[in-house]
Amino acid sequence: MKYDLKLLTVDEKIQLLMGKNTWQTKDIDGKMPSVFLSDGPSGLRRVAIRLDEDGKPIGNYTMPATAMPAASSLSYTWSPELARLDGEVIADECIEKNADVLLAPGVNIKRTPLCGRNFEYFSEDPLVAGKLAKAFIEGVQSRNVGTSLKHFFVNNAENDRSYKSTEVDERTLREIYLPAFERALEAKPWTVMCSYNPINGVWASENNKILRKLLREELGFEGLIVSDWGAVHDMPRAVKAGVDLTMPYRELYLNELREAYARGEVTEAEIDECCERVLRLIELCESKDKEVKMSRNERHGAAKRIADEAIVLLKNDNNTLPLKGGKIYVEGGFAKKPPIGGGGSSLVTCDYSFVPLGELVANNLGDCCELVSANGRYTTTVDSKGARALPNIIAAALRADTVVLAVGNDSLCESESFDRTTMRLDKRQEDAIIALSRAAKKLVVVLYTGTAIDMSAWIDKVSAVVLAGYAGEAVNEAVADVLTGKVCPSGKITETYPLSENDVPVLAVDTTRPYEVYSDGVLVGYRHYDYYDKEVLFPFGHGLSYTSFEYSNLKIDKQGESDYMVSFDVTNTGEVDGKEVCQIYVSDLLSMVIRPVRELRAFEKVMLRSGETKRISISLSYRDFAYYSTAHDSWHVENGEFEILIGASSRDIRLSKRIDIQLPREKQHTLPQ
Ligand code: BGC
């Protein structure tokens, strides 16, 4: 190592284990550089010091940056390739603005649709979250910028996040909450961030079982563990549990560590272990091979490429979309300035000048389209707080052939540190949708949100719904291209949209108790709706296209005891070129333990020209058929029949075949007759 631990005094080593301010590590009187850690997952949020004319600091500001899609929108692409590109763009900004470690990605599972931070997370499904997070990390780190995989662990709600203990059983933890981290760890993130919450009664930052035993010993994580900002309550305990770097600076805690060392409660060897990891991180960050590769324009282009595939066409009655022309009325504040993300530490200060959605649509359609306006001007009368001038809006809608209404949430209602209180849109927005649906010949709702919405009040009244999500600064360009058919939609949702919030298994966390019992177990998201055979509005994996795809010729080749090669053809049977997300689910037909009806085990996104056929081949192995057995303390496959299902969504299964797995006697336990 370049920086020799032996040259530091014990007190210097202690100091290295805590930041010197909110964002940087200590430099120990210039003996080493400080590492700058910075948010965030949907674009760089680099905080800098504002100076007055005389160069005196007068406060902080956030540097403007390219707003990339939030993780929720990124996941709708189902594209590791785009997740990697996303990472590369943000890494470029880090290099440009001197940030060494990006505090992203967040891979916590969307357990409840009300979690305020769902937009920062990928999915209710661990495979989707893990695959995209892994690619994102590879993208960032390919440019020699570090990442921080967060928030470890089982931090799935924001209300009371700092003290509510997650009470979760081992099997649920292994099958639902851990796999996304496991897969993302394959990309070797430079750091992992421990979460705020206690886990089974012990703070994540002091949880030896979670940090040392699970993350380090079992999963083999060799990088640095950093605390979430303020997640440490007792620094000596955090050091003992394996937190290498406590953030941000707090003198009191440092003194407590000094005292604990003096009393012999924390040994020098324990301090050295953490210190070595801090030094290793400093060395990694010193890499000279850091080069900005994309211009601001190119970054915007990348944001647009990702947004194109992140937009989800949820509903399209009678081929309302793509728009063919005629009189089009585009309404809603978000049509003018879309929300680019939820609130909190991930919110990017975006310097992009948005072109109104109506203009973008009109440009795409050319002479065959006439834009209708309310009051003779482009209005911003419907925003996240509802409609303020309904009569004007209705009058305009009556003059149009198609109305496009941009509604949704924003950084005020979806945010860090608190959960939403309802899955419904603001009442005034719902009223605007309903009023416009009566006036309009066809109403297209464009929805800006980072998580599932209860549409029960209005879904039957509208012709089409386009999920814009929080797809970054290029969102409205992508929406315009999807609305007009310039882009064939290929996004699919990665969480279930229930018929109404009354159907949701875990709507809100229980704020009356200091713990949250994960009694839903492994039945999270679609696993719940499928198990209880509940109808849903839009199932996990759903997304429409302007073309159609046919699946055929499913073949399953046995390649080992529990290894199979699954292959099938997908054909674009429609008129336009398009991309399809093919999903592979596995179902254990008879089990001694409760198992979800089907679980996503693989997916592949494929580009097909009109008329083109491609063959997809995907391998499945032991873990894809297994459940986590707490009796064996390991993954276990029960002999018997399994079904392999190929679907366009979790509820649109196109092909299926059964296989019979028969492992040798020694790999089974006795089953009842
Ligand atoms: C968040 C982290 C974030 C950190 C630094 C915390 O409140 O939970 O995700 O990286 O602040 O801003």
XYZ file of C-alpha atoms and ligand atoms in Angstrom:
685
model
C 0.000 0.000 0.000
C 1.186 3.496 -0.800
C 0.055 4.919 2.528
C 1.707 3.062 5.359
C -0.443 2.454 8.360
C 2.656 2.204 10.508
C 3.496 5.845 9.869
C 0.263 6.979 11.535
C -0.258 7.455 15.260
C -3.200 5.684 16.856
C -5.042 8.979 17.129
C -4.477 9.706 13.444
C -5.818 6.273 12.634
C -8.886 6.940 14.785
C -9.448 10.217 12.960
C -9.327 8.454 9.608
C -12.409 6.462 10.552
C -14.650 9.516 10.404
C -15.263 12.173 7.764
C -13.719 15.598 8.223
C -16.996 17.279 7.254
C -20.202 16.195 5.537
C -18.629 14.805 2.377
C -14.903 14.234 2.754
C -12.548 11.874 4.519
C -9.698 13.252 6.633
C -6.345 14.097 5.075
C -4.400 13.894 8.378
C -2.543 17.178 7.999
C -2.004 16.658 4.303
C -0.453 13.200 4.685
C -2.968 11.861 2.201
C -5.704 13.243 -0.030
C -9.311 13.482 1.113
C -11.830 11.373 -0.708
C -14.987 13.219 -1.773
C -18.182 11.170 -1.489
C -21.222 12.540 -3.276
C -24.846 11.679 -4.064
C -26.447 10.353 -6.143
C -28.196 7.669 -8.099
C -29.990 9.721 -10.753
C -27.300 12.233 -11.517
C -24.505 13.867 -9.586
C -25.552 16.005 -6.659
C -22.181 17.490 -5.823
C -22.356 19.956 -2.985
C -19.848 22.802 -3.138
C -19.064 25.865 -1.076
C -20.327 29.218 -2.294
C -17.824 32.019 -1.921
C -18.497 35.731 -1.730
C -16.632 38.304 -3.807
C -13.722 38.243 -1.377
C -13.475 34.477 -1.525
C -15.106 33.930 1.879
C -17.430 30.923 2.232
C -21.078 31.982 2.498
C -22.881 28.643 2.325
C -23.369 25.591 0.161
C -24.909 24.979 -3.209
C -25.429 21.966 -5.437
C -23.614 21.993 -8.744
C -25.908 21.663 -11.772
C -25.697 18.307 -13.512
C -27.318 16.087 -16.111
C -30.502 14.651 -14.629
C -30.525 10.969 -15.442
C -33.501 8.642 -14.920
C -34.236 7.628 -11.338
C -33.575 3.940 -10.583
C -37.306 3.199 -10.865
C -37.349 4.491 -14.441
C -34.021 2.891 -15.264
C -35.494 -0.436 -14.242
C -38.390 -0.056 -16.694
C -35.802 -0.395 -19.475
C -34.876 -3.914 -18.287
C -31.568 -3.157 -19.945
C -28.242 -3.761 -18.192
C -26.620 -2.111 -21.205
C -28.479 1.144 -20.524
C -27.850 0.882 -16.782
C -24.151 0.695 -17.587
C -24.391 3.718 -19.865
C -26.209 5.577 -17.094
C -23.333 4.802 -14.736
C -20.778 5.996 -17.282
C -22.547 9.332 -17.685
C -22.719 9.984 -13.952
C -19.074 8.919 -13.577
C -18.140 11.520 -16.183
C -19.824 14.176 -14.097
C -18.012 12.914 -10.999
C -14.675 13.234 -12.753
C -15.547 16.687 -14.035
C -16.662 17.923 -10.618
C -14.113 16.108 -8.469
C -16.286 13.553 -6.756
C -14.456 10.307 -6.035
C -17.218 8.013 -4.809
C -20.826 8.135 -5.974
C -23.317 7.271 -3.225
C -25.345 4.915 -5.418
C -27.019 2.647 -6.416
C -29.826 1.849 -3.955
C -31.158 -1.670 -4.335
C -33.686 -1.916 -1.536
C -36.782 -3.850 -2.482
C -40.064 -1.995 -2.979
C -42.037 -3.736 -0.267
C -44.742 -1.103 0.041
C -45.817 1.243 -2.747
C -45.922 4.088 -0.238
C -42.206 4.040 0.595
C -41.097 7.614 0.000
C -37.901 6.483 -1.647
C -39.288 3.900 -4.052
C -38.237 6.065 -6.964
C -34.629 5.590 -5.846
C -35.013 1.839 -5.899
C -35.315 -0.483 -8.862
C -38.045 -2.995 -8.238
C -40.174 -5.244 -6.082
C -38.169 -8.092 -7.623
C -34.603 -8.846 -6.555
C -33.414 -10.141 -9.919
C -34.317 -6.957 -11.785
C -32.807 -4.804 -9.033
C -29.610 -6.857 -8.827
C -28.916 -7.111 -12.544
C -29.420 -3.421 -13.227
C -27.502 -2.309 -10.147
C -24.584 -4.539 -11.104
C -24.435 -3.026 -14.591
C -24.734 0.493 -13.158
C -21.800 -0.132 -10.801
C -19.733 -1.555 -13.669
C -20.482 1.580 -15.676
C -19.429 3.991 -12.936
C -16.368 2.047 -11.865
C -15.173 1.474 -15.438
C -14.225 5.166 -15.240
C -12.335 4.735 -11.972
C -15.008 6.396 -9.892
C -16.239 4.467 -6.861
C -19.784 3.506 -5.945
C -21.636 2.879 -2.718
C -24.136 0.068 -2.829
C -26.912 1.025 -0.420
C -28.759 0.799 1.961
C -27.591 -2.381 3.628
C -29.976 -3.719 4.877
C -33.792 -4.237 4.804
C -34.503 -0.506 4.749
C -37.790 -0.515 2.872
C -39.691 2.461 4.247
C -38.882 6.023 5.198
C -41.262 6.744 8.090
C -39.279 6.266 11.301
C -36.388 4.912 9.265
C -33.846 5.857 11.888
C -35.181 3.782 14.710
C -37.825 1.339 13.504
C -36.401 -2.158 13.635
C -37.004 -4.476 10.709
C -38.112 -7.792 12.080
C -37.479 -10.275 9.333
C -36.999 -14.022 9.223
C -33.958 -15.672 7.694
C -35.706 -17.184 4.693
C -37.351 -13.903 3.647
C -34.110 -12.096 4.106
C -32.265 -14.584 1.862
C -34.882 -14.906 -0.862
C -36.236 -11.375 -1.182
C -33.978 -8.767 0.386
C -30.457 -10.125 -0.051
C -30.250 -11.333 -3.691
C -30.154 -7.824 -5.212
C -27.169 -6.985 -3.010
C -25.546 -10.341 -3.755
C -25.736 -9.811 -7.482
C -24.663 -6.174 -7.331
C -21.674 -7.196 -5.213
C -20.408 -9.213 -8.194
C -19.401 -5.844 -9.678
C -17.212 -5.212 -6.621
C -18.467 -1.793 -5.524
C -15.728 0.131 -3.756
C -18.031 0.764 -0.816
C -21.276 -0.470 0.728
C -23.433 1.881 2.821
C -25.106 0.473 5.912
C -28.651 1.620 6.517
C -30.263 3.647 9.300
C -32.636 1.034 10.653
C -32.046 -1.614 13.281
C -32.370 -5.184 11.995
C -33.968 -7.641 14.369
C -33.393 -5.178 17.187
C -29.782 -4.135 16.475
C -28.850 -1.022 14.445
C -27.447 -1.898 11.028
C -24.326 0.072 11.976
C -23.738 -2.193 14.999
C -25.005 -5.413 13.537
C -22.155 -7.844 13.601
C -24.224 -10.596 12.037
C -25.274 -8.437 9.096
C -22.031 -6.584 8.438
C -19.259 -8.940 9.486
C -20.786 -12.380 9.180
C -23.060 -11.881 6.196
C -21.528 -9.096 4.132
C -17.863 -9.702 4.803
C -17.440 -13.368 5.662
C -20.204 -14.968 3.667
C -20.529 -12.652 0.683
C -16.819 -11.880 0.627
C -17.116 -8.093 0.426
C -13.623 -6.625 0.698
C -14.350 -2.946 0.131
C -15.174 -0.240 2.623
C -18.330 -0.096 4.696
C -19.527 3.483 5.166
C -22.366 4.422 7.476
C -25.416 6.149 6.110
C -25.244 9.804 7.105
C -25.960 9.794 10.817
C -26.613 6.046 11.051
C -23.918 5.520 13.678
C -25.015 5.937 17.293
C -22.019 4.439 19.033
C -18.770 4.586 17.127
C -16.839 1.962 19.127
C -19.630 -0.525 18.476
C -19.800 0.448 14.812
C -16.063 -0.135 14.416
C -16.354 -3.505 16.087
C -19.253 -4.485 13.833
C -17.259 -3.535 10.733
C -18.185 0.059 9.820
C -14.918 1.450 8.445
C -16.001 5.021 7.858
C -18.535 6.954 9.923
C -20.184 9.870 8.138
C -20.484 12.758 8.606
C -18.099 14.375 11.093
C -19.188 14.431 14.721
C -16.532 15.183 17.323
C -18.486 13.548 20.161
C -18.364 10.122 18.520
C -14.693 10.420 17.720
C -13.990 11.149 21.377
C -16.033 8.146 22.390
C -13.856 6.002 20.141
C -10.724 7.530 21.658
C -12.011 6.749 25.145
C -13.069 3.216 24.229
C -9.574 2.618 22.838
C -8.000 4.014 26.008
C -10.117 1.631 28.084
C -9.082 -1.286 25.883
C -12.601 -1.896 24.637
C -11.550 -1.337 21.049
C -8.154 -2.709 20.103
C -5.576 -1.180 17.791
C -5.940 -4.224 15.555
C -9.643 -3.469 15.153
C -8.887 0.162 14.335
C -6.167 -0.904 11.889
C -8.533 -3.172 10.033
C -10.937 -0.303 9.287
C -8.087 2.096 8.647
C -6.591 -0.151 6.002
C -9.831 -0.097 4.102
C -9.997 3.688 4.242
C -6.429 3.874 2.943
C -7.203 1.390 0.189
C -10.172 3.521 -0.861
C -7.989 6.627 -0.929
C -5.553 4.803 -3.204
C -8.297 3.611 -5.527
C -9.602 7.179 -5.784
C -6.155 8.469 -6.660
C -6.195 6.664 -10.000
C -4.834 9.015 -12.618
C -6.746 7.271 -15.336
C -9.821 9.465 -15.056
C -10.997 11.119 -18.179
C -14.229 12.881 -19.053
C -15.457 11.176 -22.208
C -18.845 12.731 -22.945
C -19.722 16.358 -23.587
C -22.823 17.875 -21.930
C -24.721 17.259 -25.185
C -23.617 13.667 -25.392
C -24.722 13.119 -21.812
C -28.103 14.511 -22.666
C -28.158 12.158 -25.659
C -27.449 9.227 -23.338
C -30.196 10.398 -20.974
C -32.571 10.469 -23.958
C -31.531 6.977 -25.116
C -32.313 5.614 -21.676
C -35.539 7.584 -21.326
C -36.746 6.239 -24.709
C -36.713 2.742 -23.277
C -37.922 3.754 -19.816
C -41.299 5.088 -20.925
C -44.037 2.500 -20.400
C -47.231 2.402 -22.409
C -49.614 1.096 -19.763
C -52.925 1.372 -21.576
C -53.812 2.055 -25.207
C -57.475 1.483 -26.026
C -58.384 1.329 -29.704
C -54.844 2.275 -30.707
C -55.284 5.836 -29.447
C -51.528 6.052 -29.641
C -49.445 6.809 -31.543
C -51.060 10.164 -32.253
C -51.857 10.557 -35.898
C -52.378 14.337 -35.988
C -55.474 16.507 -35.796
C -56.201 18.961 -33.012
C -54.142 18.106 -29.976
C -54.410 19.810 -26.625
C -51.530 19.210 -24.225
C -52.208 20.294 -20.650
C -50.473 20.126 -17.294
C -47.607 21.826 -15.560
C -45.434 18.759 -15.998
C -45.804 19.111 -19.751
C -43.854 22.310 -19.411
C -41.433 21.349 -16.677
C -41.428 17.664 -15.790
C -40.370 16.405 -12.383
C -37.017 14.714 -12.778
C -37.018 12.814 -9.544
C -38.293 12.548 -6.025
C -37.014 14.641 -3.141
C -34.094 14.219 -0.780
C -30.447 13.398 -1.231
C -30.867 12.177 -4.806
C -32.471 15.313 -6.224
C -30.334 16.736 -9.008
C -30.015 20.434 -9.697
C -30.768 20.247 -13.357
C -29.576 22.933 -15.746
C -31.456 21.685 -18.767
C -33.892 24.001 -20.569
C -37.062 22.040 -21.133
C -39.050 22.414 -24.325
C -42.800 22.124 -23.652
C -44.251 18.705 -24.467
C -46.858 20.228 -26.786
C -44.148 21.783 -28.939
C -42.211 18.549 -29.051
C -45.327 16.662 -30.125
C -46.174 19.295 -32.751
C -42.625 19.212 -34.115
C -42.797 15.458 -34.504
C -46.174 15.471 -36.206
C -45.576 18.464 -38.491
C -48.395 19.909 -40.580
C -50.960 17.238 -39.756
C -51.228 18.521 -36.201
C -52.697 21.670 -34.763
C -51.999 22.518 -31.135
C -55.001 23.712 -29.175
C -54.295 26.006 -26.254
C -56.319 27.106 -23.274
C -56.660 30.872 -22.976
C -54.615 31.263 -26.106
C -51.444 30.313 -24.300
C -49.696 27.248 -23.043
C -50.945 26.749 -19.494
C -49.528 25.260 -16.376
C -52.849 24.887 -14.677
C -52.576 21.243 -13.660
C -49.599 20.288 -11.577
C -48.992 18.037 -8.608
C -51.307 20.269 -6.608
C -54.173 19.893 -9.018
C -56.124 22.013 -11.412
C -56.722 25.696 -10.849
C -58.653 26.705 -13.930
C -60.897 23.828 -14.880
C -63.364 25.825 -17.012
C -60.575 27.027 -19.332
C -59.150 23.562 -19.584
C -62.484 21.992 -20.353
C -63.222 24.564 -23.044
C -59.915 23.766 -24.713
C -60.491 20.017 -24.400
C -63.827 20.373 -26.177
C -62.052 21.917 -29.169
C -59.491 19.100 -29.450
C -59.483 15.654 -31.054
C -57.074 14.313 -28.463
C -56.180 15.671 -25.053
C -52.845 14.819 -23.465
C -52.764 15.508 -19.745
C -49.508 15.458 -17.800
C -50.070 14.634 -14.120
C -48.296 12.858 -11.306
C -46.152 13.245 -8.257
C -43.073 15.317 -7.658
C -40.241 15.768 -5.212
C -42.618 17.137 -2.597
C -44.827 14.089 -2.318
C -42.305 11.349 -3.151
C -39.322 11.982 -0.998
C -36.697 10.784 1.403
C -37.471 10.706 5.177
C -41.215 10.228 4.863
C -43.599 7.885 3.114
C -46.565 8.817 0.969
C -49.906 8.650 2.711
C -51.870 7.372 -0.251
C -51.272 5.703 -3.593
C -53.791 8.015 -5.205
C -52.961 11.170 -7.056
C -53.858 14.481 -5.474
C -57.655 14.782 -5.479
C -57.530 17.884 -7.690
C -55.531 15.991 -10.284
C -58.018 13.140 -10.215
C -60.826 15.684 -10.631
C -59.043 17.211 -13.608
C -58.637 13.787 -15.236
C -62.308 12.988 -14.719
C -63.490 16.389 -15.943
C -61.286 16.206 -19.017
C -62.322 12.646 -19.752
C -65.915 13.898 -20.079
C -64.965 16.747 -22.379
C -62.308 15.047 -24.482
C -62.953 12.717 -27.390
C -59.819 10.870 -26.357
C -57.827 11.478 -23.205
C -54.222 10.369 -22.876
C -52.802 10.584 -19.361
C -49.050 10.999 -19.051
C -48.023 10.009 -15.576
C -44.936 11.198 -13.711
C -44.215 9.013 -10.714
C -41.503 6.858 -9.220
C -43.828 4.224 -7.844
C -47.209 2.578 -8.343
C -50.348 4.728 -8.394
C -53.911 3.782 -7.514
C -55.836 4.683 -10.686
C -59.171 3.250 -9.588
C -60.933 6.636 -9.707
C -60.208 7.278 -13.366
C -58.539 4.446 -15.274
C -61.763 3.330 -16.998
C -62.432 6.853 -18.210
C -59.238 7.442 -20.173
C -58.136 6.102 -23.545
C -54.434 5.711 -22.901
C -51.880 5.978 -20.116
C -48.193 6.611 -20.681
C -45.951 6.164 -17.678
C -43.310 8.859 -18.005
C -41.921 7.958 -14.570
C -39.006 10.045 -13.390
C -37.023 9.470 -16.523
C -34.596 12.367 -16.154
C -34.139 15.569 -18.104
C -34.964 13.950 -21.466
C -38.255 12.580 -20.206
C -40.550 14.814 -22.216
C -38.558 14.356 -25.401
C -38.932 10.608 -24.938
C -42.632 10.969 -24.083
C -43.198 13.048 -27.221
C -41.426 10.427 -29.331
C -43.525 7.652 -27.812
C -46.757 9.654 -28.168
C -46.084 10.227 -31.849
C -44.657 6.817 -32.685
C -41.138 8.036 -33.398
C -40.109 5.617 -30.684
C -41.877 2.281 -30.298
C -42.439 1.896 -26.548
C -40.531 -0.947 -24.945
C -40.509 -0.137 -21.216
C -42.200 -2.508 -18.795
C -43.093 -1.894 -15.185
C -41.045 -3.574 -12.485
C -43.705 -3.376 -9.794
C -47.354 -4.355 -9.636
C -50.101 -1.780 -10.085
C -52.991 -3.110 -7.947
C -56.654 -2.478 -8.760
C -56.689 -0.141 -5.794
C -54.653 0.493 -2.686
C -57.090 -1.653 -0.724
C -55.490 -4.688 -2.365
C -51.950 -3.915 -1.267
C -50.578 -6.404 1.268
C -48.395 -3.884 3.086
C -49.600 -0.385 2.457
C -47.981 1.606 5.224
C -45.502 0.679 7.902
C -46.905 0.539 11.397
C -45.876 3.763 13.096
C -47.370 2.793 16.441
C -44.588 0.308 17.196
C -40.804 0.566 17.250
C -40.553 -2.418 14.930
C -41.966 -3.484 11.598
C -42.754 -7.167 11.308
C -42.204 -8.509 7.805
C -45.079 -10.939 8.191
C -45.644 -10.876 4.429
C -42.527 -13.065 4.265
C -41.486 -14.016 0.747
C -44.816 -12.887 -0.711
C -43.706 -9.410 -1.759
C -45.038 -7.641 -4.864
C -46.328 -9.952 -7.606
C -45.501 -12.917 -5.399
C -48.360 -11.778 -3.145
C -50.932 -11.071 -5.875
C -50.207 -14.368 -7.626
C -50.303 -16.428 -4.436
C -53.696 -15.035 -3.441
C -54.888 -15.063 -7.033
C -55.838 -11.394 -6.917
C -56.697 -9.481 -10.020
C -54.394 -6.514 -10.606
C -54.577 -3.443 -12.812
C -51.166 -3.815 -14.447
C -49.091 -6.850 -13.526
C -45.381 -6.877 -12.856
C -43.541 -6.903 -16.178
C -46.394 -5.295 -18.137
C -45.838 -2.783 -20.933
C -47.493 -2.362 -24.332
C -45.899 -1.798 -27.702
C -46.918 -0.460 -31.105
C -45.967 -3.805 -32.566
C -46.761 -7.368 -31.517
C -44.546 -10.274 -30.580
C -45.137 -13.958 -30.926
C -43.319 -16.566 -28.868
C -42.736 -20.100 -30.184
C -40.570 -23.247 -30.226
C -39.782 -23.559 -26.543
C -37.066 -26.140 -25.976
C -35.596 -27.160 -22.652
C -32.338 -29.108 -22.686
C -31.116 -30.766 -19.545
C -27.431 -30.050 -19.173
C -26.678 -31.260 -15.665
C -28.365 -32.499 -12.526
C -30.307 -29.247 -12.161
C -28.948 -27.242 -15.088
C -31.149 -26.469 -18.054
C -30.814 -24.504 -21.265
C -34.087 -22.801 -22.118
C -34.496 -21.546 -25.660
C -37.373 -20.094 -27.631
C -38.120 -17.893 -30.638
C -39.570 -14.396 -30.512
C -40.978 -12.889 -33.688
C -42.003 -9.319 -34.331
C -45.342 -9.918 -36.029
C -46.336 -6.260 -36.286
C -45.661 -3.487 -38.739
C -43.001 -1.542 -36.884
C -39.594 -2.373 -35.444
C -39.557 -2.742 -31.687
C -37.991 -4.183 -28.584
C -39.467 -6.876 -26.392
C -38.615 -7.794 -22.804
C -38.895 -11.590 -22.561
C -39.354 -12.843 -19.015
C -38.570 -16.333 -17.727
C -40.382 -17.478 -14.593
C -40.012 -20.702 -12.635
C -42.762 -22.376 -10.666
C -42.311 -25.203 -8.166
C -45.493 -27.208 -8.629
C -45.465 -29.018 -5.292
C -43.455 -28.000 -2.287
C -43.217 -28.746 1.418
C -42.766 -25.040 2.128
C -44.739 -22.008 1.072
C -43.420 -20.801 -2.271
C -44.483 -18.001 -4.590
C -46.558 -19.252 -7.523
C -43.858 -18.152 -9.935
C -40.640 -16.201 -9.657
C -38.692 -14.264 -12.250
C -35.446 -16.111 -12.898
C -34.142 -14.476 -16.065
C -35.006 -11.844 -18.636
C -33.705 -10.643 -21.940
C -34.505 -7.575 -23.980
C -34.364 -8.097 -27.701
C -34.584 -5.735 -30.690
C -36.617 -7.108 -33.580
C -37.300 -5.539 -36.942
C -40.817 -5.996 -38.276
C -41.090 -9.646 -39.343
C -37.806 -10.646 -37.721
C -37.363 -13.708 -35.492
C -34.606 -14.224 -32.938
C -33.860 -17.218 -30.768
C -33.247 -16.528 -27.094
C -31.226 -18.977 -24.999
C -31.004 -18.710 -21.254
C -29.546 -21.128 -18.745
C -31.152 -21.976 -15.425
C -29.386 -23.689 -12.582
C -29.776 -24.976 -9.022
C -30.478 -21.658 -7.329
C -33.229 -20.864 -9.837
C -35.240 -23.823 -8.535
C -34.281 -23.537 -4.887
C -35.768 -21.994 -1.786
C -33.703 -21.018 1.235
C -34.100 -23.792 3.751
C -33.757 -22.685 7.355
C -33.691 -26.360 8.284
C -30.539 -26.876 6.205
C -29.228 -23.294 6.432
C -28.671 -23.438 2.696
C -30.433 -23.324 -0.658
C -32.452 -26.431 -1.277
C -34.175 -27.934 -4.318
C -36.975 -30.402 -3.707
C -37.338 -33.205 -6.186
C -40.421 -33.023 -8.336
C -42.045 -31.117 -11.149
C -41.257 -27.522 -12.006
C -42.780 -25.399 -14.711
C -40.751 -23.014 -16.808
C -42.856 -20.140 -18.059
C -41.948 -17.662 -20.758
C -43.949 -14.460 -20.590
C -44.377 -10.965 -21.942
C -45.335 -10.104 -18.346
C -45.848 -12.053 -15.132
C -49.484 -12.533 -16.124
C -49.051 -12.882 -19.873
C -47.412 -16.277 -20.131
C -46.908 -17.313 -23.745
C -45.048 -20.618 -23.478
C -44.505 -23.172 -20.754
C -43.032 -26.613 -20.234
C -42.626 -28.883 -17.255
C -39.454 -30.530 -16.124
C -38.940 -33.180 -13.495
C -35.948 -32.617 -11.259
C -34.663 -35.757 -9.581
C -31.586 -35.138 -7.479
C -29.809 -38.044 -5.797
C -31.141 -39.310 -2.485
C -28.355 -37.695 -0.445
C -29.425 -34.252 -1.684
C -32.984 -34.726 -0.461
C -34.616 -35.239 2.889
C -37.455 -37.648 3.468
C -40.713 -36.339 2.079
C -44.095 -37.414 3.425
C -45.723 -40.240 1.430
C -29.322 8.946 2.584
C -28.244 8.362 1.697
C -27.394 9.471 1.155
C -26.795 10.218 2.340
C -25.886 11.363 1.937
C -28.777 9.867 3.634
O -29.801 10.572 4.249
O -30.062 7.904 3.185
O -28.817 7.627 0.652
O -26.417 8.966 0.308
O -27.855 10.773 3.110
O -26.616 12.402 1.412
